[in-house]
C-alpha positions as a printed NumPy array, in Angstrom:
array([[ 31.374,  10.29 ,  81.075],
       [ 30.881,   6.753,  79.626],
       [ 33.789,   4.356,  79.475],
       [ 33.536,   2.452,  75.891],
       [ 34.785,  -1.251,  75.449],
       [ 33.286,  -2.648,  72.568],
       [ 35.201,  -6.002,  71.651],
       [ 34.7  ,  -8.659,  69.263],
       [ 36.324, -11.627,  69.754],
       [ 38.224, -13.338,  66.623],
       [ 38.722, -17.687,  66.282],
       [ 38.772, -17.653,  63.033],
       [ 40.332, -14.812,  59.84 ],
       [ 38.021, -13.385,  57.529],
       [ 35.422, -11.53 ,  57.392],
       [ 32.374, -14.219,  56.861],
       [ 31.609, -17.601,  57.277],
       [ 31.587, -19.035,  53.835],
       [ 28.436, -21.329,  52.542],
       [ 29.417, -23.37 ,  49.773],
       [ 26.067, -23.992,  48.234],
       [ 24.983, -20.87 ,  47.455],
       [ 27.811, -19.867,  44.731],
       [ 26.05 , -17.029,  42.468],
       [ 27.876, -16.409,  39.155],
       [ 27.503, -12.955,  39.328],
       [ 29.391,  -9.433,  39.298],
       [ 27.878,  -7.526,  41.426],
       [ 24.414,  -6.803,  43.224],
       [ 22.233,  -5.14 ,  46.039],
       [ 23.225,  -7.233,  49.513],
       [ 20.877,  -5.357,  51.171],
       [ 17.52 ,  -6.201,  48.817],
       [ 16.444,  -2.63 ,  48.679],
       [ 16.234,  -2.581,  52.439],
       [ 18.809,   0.587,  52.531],
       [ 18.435,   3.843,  50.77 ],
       [ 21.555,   3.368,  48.857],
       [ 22.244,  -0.459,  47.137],
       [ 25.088,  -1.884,  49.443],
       [ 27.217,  -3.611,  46.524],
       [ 29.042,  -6.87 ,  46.552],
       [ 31.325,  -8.054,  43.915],
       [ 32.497, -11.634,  43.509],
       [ 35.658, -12.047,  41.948],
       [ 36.101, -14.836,  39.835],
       [ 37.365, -18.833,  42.205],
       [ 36.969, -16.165,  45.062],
       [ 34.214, -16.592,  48.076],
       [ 30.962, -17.875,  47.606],
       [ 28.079, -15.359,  48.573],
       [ 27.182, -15.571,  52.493],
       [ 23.829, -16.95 ,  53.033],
       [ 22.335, -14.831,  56.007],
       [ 18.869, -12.051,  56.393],
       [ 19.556,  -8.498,  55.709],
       [ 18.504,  -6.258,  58.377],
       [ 19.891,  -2.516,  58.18 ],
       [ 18.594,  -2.39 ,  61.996],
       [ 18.92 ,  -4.365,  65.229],
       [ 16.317,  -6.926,  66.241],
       [ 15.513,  -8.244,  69.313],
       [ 17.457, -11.612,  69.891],
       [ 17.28 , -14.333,  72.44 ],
       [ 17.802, -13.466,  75.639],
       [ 17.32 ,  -9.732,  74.728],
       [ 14.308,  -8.647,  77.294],
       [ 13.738,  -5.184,  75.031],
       [ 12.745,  -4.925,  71.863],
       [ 15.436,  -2.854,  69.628],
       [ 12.775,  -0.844,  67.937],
       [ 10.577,   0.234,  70.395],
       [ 10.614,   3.426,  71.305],
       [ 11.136,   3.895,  74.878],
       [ 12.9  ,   7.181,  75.235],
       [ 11.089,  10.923,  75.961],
       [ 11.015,  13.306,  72.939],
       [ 11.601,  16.789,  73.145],
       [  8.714,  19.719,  72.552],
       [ 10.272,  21.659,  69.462],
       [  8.015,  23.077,  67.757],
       [ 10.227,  23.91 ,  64.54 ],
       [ 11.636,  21.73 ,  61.877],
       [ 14.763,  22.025,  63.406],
       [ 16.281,  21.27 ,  67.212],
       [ 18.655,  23.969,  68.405],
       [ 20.498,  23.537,  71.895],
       [ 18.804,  26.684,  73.466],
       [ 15.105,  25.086,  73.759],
       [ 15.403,  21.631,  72.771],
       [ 15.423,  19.126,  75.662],
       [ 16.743,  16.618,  73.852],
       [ 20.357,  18.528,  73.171],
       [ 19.548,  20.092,  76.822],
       [ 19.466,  16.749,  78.653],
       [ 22.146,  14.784,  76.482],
       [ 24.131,  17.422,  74.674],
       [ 24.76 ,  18.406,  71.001],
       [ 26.25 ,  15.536,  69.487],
       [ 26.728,  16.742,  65.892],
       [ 27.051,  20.121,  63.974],
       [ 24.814,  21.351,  61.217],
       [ 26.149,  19.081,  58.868],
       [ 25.584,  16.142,  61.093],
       [ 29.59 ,  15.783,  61.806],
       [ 29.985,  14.072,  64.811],
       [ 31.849,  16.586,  67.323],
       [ 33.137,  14.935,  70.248],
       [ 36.58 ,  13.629,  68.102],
       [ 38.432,  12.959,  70.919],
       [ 36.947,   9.24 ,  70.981],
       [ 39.729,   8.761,  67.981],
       [ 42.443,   9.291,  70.871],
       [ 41.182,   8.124,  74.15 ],
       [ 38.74 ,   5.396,  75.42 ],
       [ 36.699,   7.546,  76.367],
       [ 33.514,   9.454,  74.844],
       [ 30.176,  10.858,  76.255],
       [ 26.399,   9.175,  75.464],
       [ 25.06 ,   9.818,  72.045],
       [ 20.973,  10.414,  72.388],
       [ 19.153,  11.745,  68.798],
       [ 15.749,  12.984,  68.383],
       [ 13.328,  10.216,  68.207],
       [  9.971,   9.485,  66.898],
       [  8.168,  11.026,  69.678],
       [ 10.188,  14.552,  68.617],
       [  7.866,  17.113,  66.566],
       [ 11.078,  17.891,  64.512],
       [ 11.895,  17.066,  61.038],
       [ 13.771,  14.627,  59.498],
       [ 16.269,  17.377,  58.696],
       [ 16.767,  18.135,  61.966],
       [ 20.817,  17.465,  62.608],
       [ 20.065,  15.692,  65.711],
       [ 19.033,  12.655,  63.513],
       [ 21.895,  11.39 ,  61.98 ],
       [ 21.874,   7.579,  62.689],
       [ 18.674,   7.021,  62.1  ],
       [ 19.124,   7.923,  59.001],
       [ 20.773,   4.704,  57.651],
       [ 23.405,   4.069,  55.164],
       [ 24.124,   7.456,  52.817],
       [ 27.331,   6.367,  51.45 ],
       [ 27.916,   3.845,  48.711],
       [ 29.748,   0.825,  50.075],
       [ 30.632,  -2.07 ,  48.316],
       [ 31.63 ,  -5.631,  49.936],
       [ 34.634,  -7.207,  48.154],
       [ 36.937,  -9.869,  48.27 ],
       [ 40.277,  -9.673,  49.861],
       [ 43.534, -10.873,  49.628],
       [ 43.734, -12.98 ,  52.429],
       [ 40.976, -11.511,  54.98 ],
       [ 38.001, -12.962,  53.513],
       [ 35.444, -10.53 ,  52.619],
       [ 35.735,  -6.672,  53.56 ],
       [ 34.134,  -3.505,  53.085],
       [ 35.693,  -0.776,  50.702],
       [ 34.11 ,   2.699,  49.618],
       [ 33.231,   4.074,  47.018],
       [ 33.616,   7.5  ,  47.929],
       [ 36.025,   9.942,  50.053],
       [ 34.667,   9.934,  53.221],
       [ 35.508,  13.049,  55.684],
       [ 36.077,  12.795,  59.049],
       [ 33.611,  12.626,  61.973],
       [ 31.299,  11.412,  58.758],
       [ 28.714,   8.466,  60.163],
       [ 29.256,   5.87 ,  57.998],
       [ 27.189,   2.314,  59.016],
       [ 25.82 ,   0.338,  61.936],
       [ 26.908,  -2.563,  63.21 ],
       [ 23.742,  -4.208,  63.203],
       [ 22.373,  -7.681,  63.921],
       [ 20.832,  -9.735,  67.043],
       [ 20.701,  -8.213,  70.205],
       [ 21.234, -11.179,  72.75 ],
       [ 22.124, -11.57 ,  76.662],
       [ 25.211, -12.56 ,  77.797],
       [ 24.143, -16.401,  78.529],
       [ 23.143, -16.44 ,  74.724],
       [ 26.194, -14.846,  73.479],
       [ 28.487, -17.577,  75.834],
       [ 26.204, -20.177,  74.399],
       [ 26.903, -19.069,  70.7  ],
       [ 30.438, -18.84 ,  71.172],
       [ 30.581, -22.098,  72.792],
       [ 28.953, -23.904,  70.658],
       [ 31.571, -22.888,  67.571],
       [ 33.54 , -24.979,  65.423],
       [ 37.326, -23.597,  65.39 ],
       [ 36.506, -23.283,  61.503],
       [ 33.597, -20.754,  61.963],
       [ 33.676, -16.929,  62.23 ],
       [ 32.823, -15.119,  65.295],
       [ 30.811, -12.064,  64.965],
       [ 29.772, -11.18 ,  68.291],
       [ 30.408,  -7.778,  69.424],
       [ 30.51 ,  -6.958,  73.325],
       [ 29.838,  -3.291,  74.475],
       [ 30.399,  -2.13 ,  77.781],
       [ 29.706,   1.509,  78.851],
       [ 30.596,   2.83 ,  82.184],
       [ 29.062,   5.378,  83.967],
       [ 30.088,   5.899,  87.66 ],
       [ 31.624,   3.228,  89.97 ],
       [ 28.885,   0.791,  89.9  ],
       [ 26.774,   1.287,  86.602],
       [ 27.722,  -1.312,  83.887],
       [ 25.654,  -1.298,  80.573],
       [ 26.392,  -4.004,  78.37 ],
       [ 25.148,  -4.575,  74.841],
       [ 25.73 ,  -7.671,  72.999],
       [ 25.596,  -7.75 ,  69.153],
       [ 25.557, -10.724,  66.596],
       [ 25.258, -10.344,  63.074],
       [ 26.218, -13.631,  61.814],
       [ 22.457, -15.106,  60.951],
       [ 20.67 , -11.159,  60.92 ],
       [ 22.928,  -8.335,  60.215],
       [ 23.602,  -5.39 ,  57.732],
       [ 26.978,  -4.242,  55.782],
       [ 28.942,  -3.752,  59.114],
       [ 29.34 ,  -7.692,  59.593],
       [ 31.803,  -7.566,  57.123],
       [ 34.175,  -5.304,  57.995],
       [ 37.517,  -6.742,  58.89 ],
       [ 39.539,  -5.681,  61.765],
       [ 42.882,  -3.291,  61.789],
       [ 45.506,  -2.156,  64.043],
       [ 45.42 ,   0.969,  62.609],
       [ 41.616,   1.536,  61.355],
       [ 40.029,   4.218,  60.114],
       [ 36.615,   3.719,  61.83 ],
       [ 35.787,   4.068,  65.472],
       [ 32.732,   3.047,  67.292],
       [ 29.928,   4.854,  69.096],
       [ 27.247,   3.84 ,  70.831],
       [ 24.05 ,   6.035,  70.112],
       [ 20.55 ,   5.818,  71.335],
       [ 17.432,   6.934,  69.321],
       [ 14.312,   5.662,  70.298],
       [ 15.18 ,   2.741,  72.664],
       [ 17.82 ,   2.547,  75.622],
       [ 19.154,  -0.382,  73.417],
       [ 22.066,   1.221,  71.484],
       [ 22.912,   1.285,  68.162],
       [ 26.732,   0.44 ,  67.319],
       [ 27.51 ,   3.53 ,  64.509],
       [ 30.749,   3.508,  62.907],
       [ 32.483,   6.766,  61.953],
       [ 35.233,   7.841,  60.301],
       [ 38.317,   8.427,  62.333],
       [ 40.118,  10.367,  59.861],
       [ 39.56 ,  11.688,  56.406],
       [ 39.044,   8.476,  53.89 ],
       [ 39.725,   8.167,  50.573],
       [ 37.725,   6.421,  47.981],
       [ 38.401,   2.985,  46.849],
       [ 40.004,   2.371,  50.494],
       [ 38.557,  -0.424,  53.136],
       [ 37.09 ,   0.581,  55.77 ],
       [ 38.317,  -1.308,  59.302],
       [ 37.238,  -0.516,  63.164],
       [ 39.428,  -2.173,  65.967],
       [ 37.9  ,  -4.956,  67.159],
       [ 38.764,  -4.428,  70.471],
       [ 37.367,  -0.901,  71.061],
       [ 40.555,   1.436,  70.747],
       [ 42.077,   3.641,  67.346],
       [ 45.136,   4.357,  66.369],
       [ 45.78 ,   0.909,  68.288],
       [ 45.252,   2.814,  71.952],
       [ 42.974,   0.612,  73.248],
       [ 40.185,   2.219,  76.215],
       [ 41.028,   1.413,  79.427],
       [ 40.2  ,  -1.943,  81.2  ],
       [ 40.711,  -3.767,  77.821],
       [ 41.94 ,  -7.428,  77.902],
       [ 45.563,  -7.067,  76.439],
       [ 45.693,  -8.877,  72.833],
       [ 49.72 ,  -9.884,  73.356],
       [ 48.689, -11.352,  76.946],
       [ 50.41 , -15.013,  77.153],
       [ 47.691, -15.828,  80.2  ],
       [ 44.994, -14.979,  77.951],
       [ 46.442, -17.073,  74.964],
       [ 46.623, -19.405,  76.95 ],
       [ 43.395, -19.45 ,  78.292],
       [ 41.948, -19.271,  74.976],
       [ 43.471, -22.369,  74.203],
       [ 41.361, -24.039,  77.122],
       [ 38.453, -22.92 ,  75.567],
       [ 38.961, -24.894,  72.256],
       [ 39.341, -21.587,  70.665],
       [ 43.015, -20.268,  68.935],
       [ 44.407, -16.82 ,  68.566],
       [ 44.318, -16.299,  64.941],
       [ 46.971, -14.374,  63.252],
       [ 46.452, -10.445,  62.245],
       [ 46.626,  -9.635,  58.803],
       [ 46.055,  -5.569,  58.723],
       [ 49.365,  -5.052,  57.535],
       [ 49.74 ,  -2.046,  59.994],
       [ 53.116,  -0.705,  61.11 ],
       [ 52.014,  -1.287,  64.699],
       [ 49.983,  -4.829,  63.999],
       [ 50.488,  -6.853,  67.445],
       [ 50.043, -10.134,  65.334],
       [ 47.066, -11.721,  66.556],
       [ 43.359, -10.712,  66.146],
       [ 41.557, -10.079,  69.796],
       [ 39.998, -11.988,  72.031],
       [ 37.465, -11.209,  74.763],
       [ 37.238, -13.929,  76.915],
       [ 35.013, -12.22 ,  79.414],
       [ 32.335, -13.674,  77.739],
       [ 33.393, -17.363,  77.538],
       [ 34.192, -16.937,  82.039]])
């Protein structure tokens, strides 16, 4: 049983750093360049945000630091010699367990109540089996339409444009795998003014076995670098390996979701604001105060939740 602690740490509200010379007088249009199988909208309202300058990539790619490349494909594949896997002869459900149900419905739930939830491995490219199979269900990119949009007073966010049911994948959150020097270095090396986007994924498995994962999407990501955080979100995060021991971060829906509503994840690894265990406390003075050592202030919460706790997290494991 894995131990999840993904955590993003927050300087700054919003969801993007803004570049002022790139303002596109626009309505609407394809973020992602063609690069997903469904146009990933964004719509500028009018005085709003200017249009982020940064490279599309629906996948992770190898970063400094990072001493395996994302998308090679490292991992056995199984023997089936059908279109689809079933759990009786396929050693890829044998070895790691069925993840997902016919429909591709993620089935281990529980992750939406405890910090908890067990290793996510899907057919690869070395597996015989279809694209059909139900064991591929990250892999298979973005289905659902999404469209990026400006907020109130979060910056830019992430709404969609259909209902969404639960257990549903929904995106990645994709960008630069890096090492831990490179992600200290990058958060370092911030102005107070900038955004960071640095995600920070720890998975335990035993007493001793630590597997972190760090994640930047700021200057190479997808859709998923723009959703904002909650106290009460809807999405939770799941690591899930396909061909590479690298993880992917997927995002799924907690609960049933409606259409026209934003889509948040915690940025601290819990749901339902029950954070997994061994997670830096976001109301902790000591921390706040060491933050402030580091050049780098809590910023206020703006989810609007019943149970907000006021200010956005902050990991400072990575800045120690």
């Amino acid at each position: 049983m894995f131990v999840l602690h993904p955590s993003r740490s927050v300087c700054s509200a919003g969801g993007l750093m803004e570049t002022p010379d790139m303002n596109m007088n626009i309505d609407s249009l394809d973020l992602s360049n063609g690069l997903e199988s469904v146009p990933v909208l964004i719509r500028k309202s009018s005085g709003a945000l200017t249009i982020p300058v940064f490279q599309y990539s629906p996948d992770n790619i190898q970063g400094p630091g990072c001493t395996v490349d994302p998308s090679e494909v490292t991992l056995p594949g199984c023997s089936c010699i059908s279109q689809l896997c079933f759990p009786e002869t396929c050693s890829c459900l044998q070895t790691h367990g069925q993840a997902y149900n016919s429909t591709g419905t993620l089935l281990n739930l529980s992750r939406t109540h405890s910090g908890y939830c067990s290793p996510v491995f899907e057919c690869n490219a070395l597996c015989p089996c279809s694209d059909s199979c139900s064991n591929r269900v990250v892999q298979g990119g973005l289905r659902l339409r999404l469209e990026v949009f400006s907020t109130k007073n979060r910056g830019w966010g992430v709404r969609t444009l259909e209902a969404i049911p639960h257990g549903t994948f929904v995106c990645e959150y994709a960008g630069e795998v890096i090492s831990f020097e490179e992600a200290r270095r990058r958060q370092l090396a911030q102005r107070s003014e900038e955004n960071n986007y640095i995600i920070a994924v720890r998975e335990h498995a035993g007493m001793d076995s630590i597997t972190e994962t760090f994640v930047d999407p700021a200057m190479a990501g997808n859709v998923g670098r723009f959703l904002n955080h909650s106290c009460q979100p809807n999405l939770f995060m799941q690591p899930v390996r396909v061909h590479s021991v690298v993880p992917r971060l997927a995002l799924f829906a907690g609960r049933n979701i409606d259409a026209q509503e934003e889509l948040t994840f915690d940025y601290s690894g819990g749901y339902s604001n029950q954070p997994p265990v061994e997670l830096l406390s976001t109301q902790s003075d000591a921390a706040i105060q060491a933050s402030r050592t580091h050049g780098l202030q809590r910023k206020e919460c703006r989810c609007g939740g019943n149970n907000c706790v006021q200010l956005l997290p902050l990991d400072l494991s990575i800045l120690n």
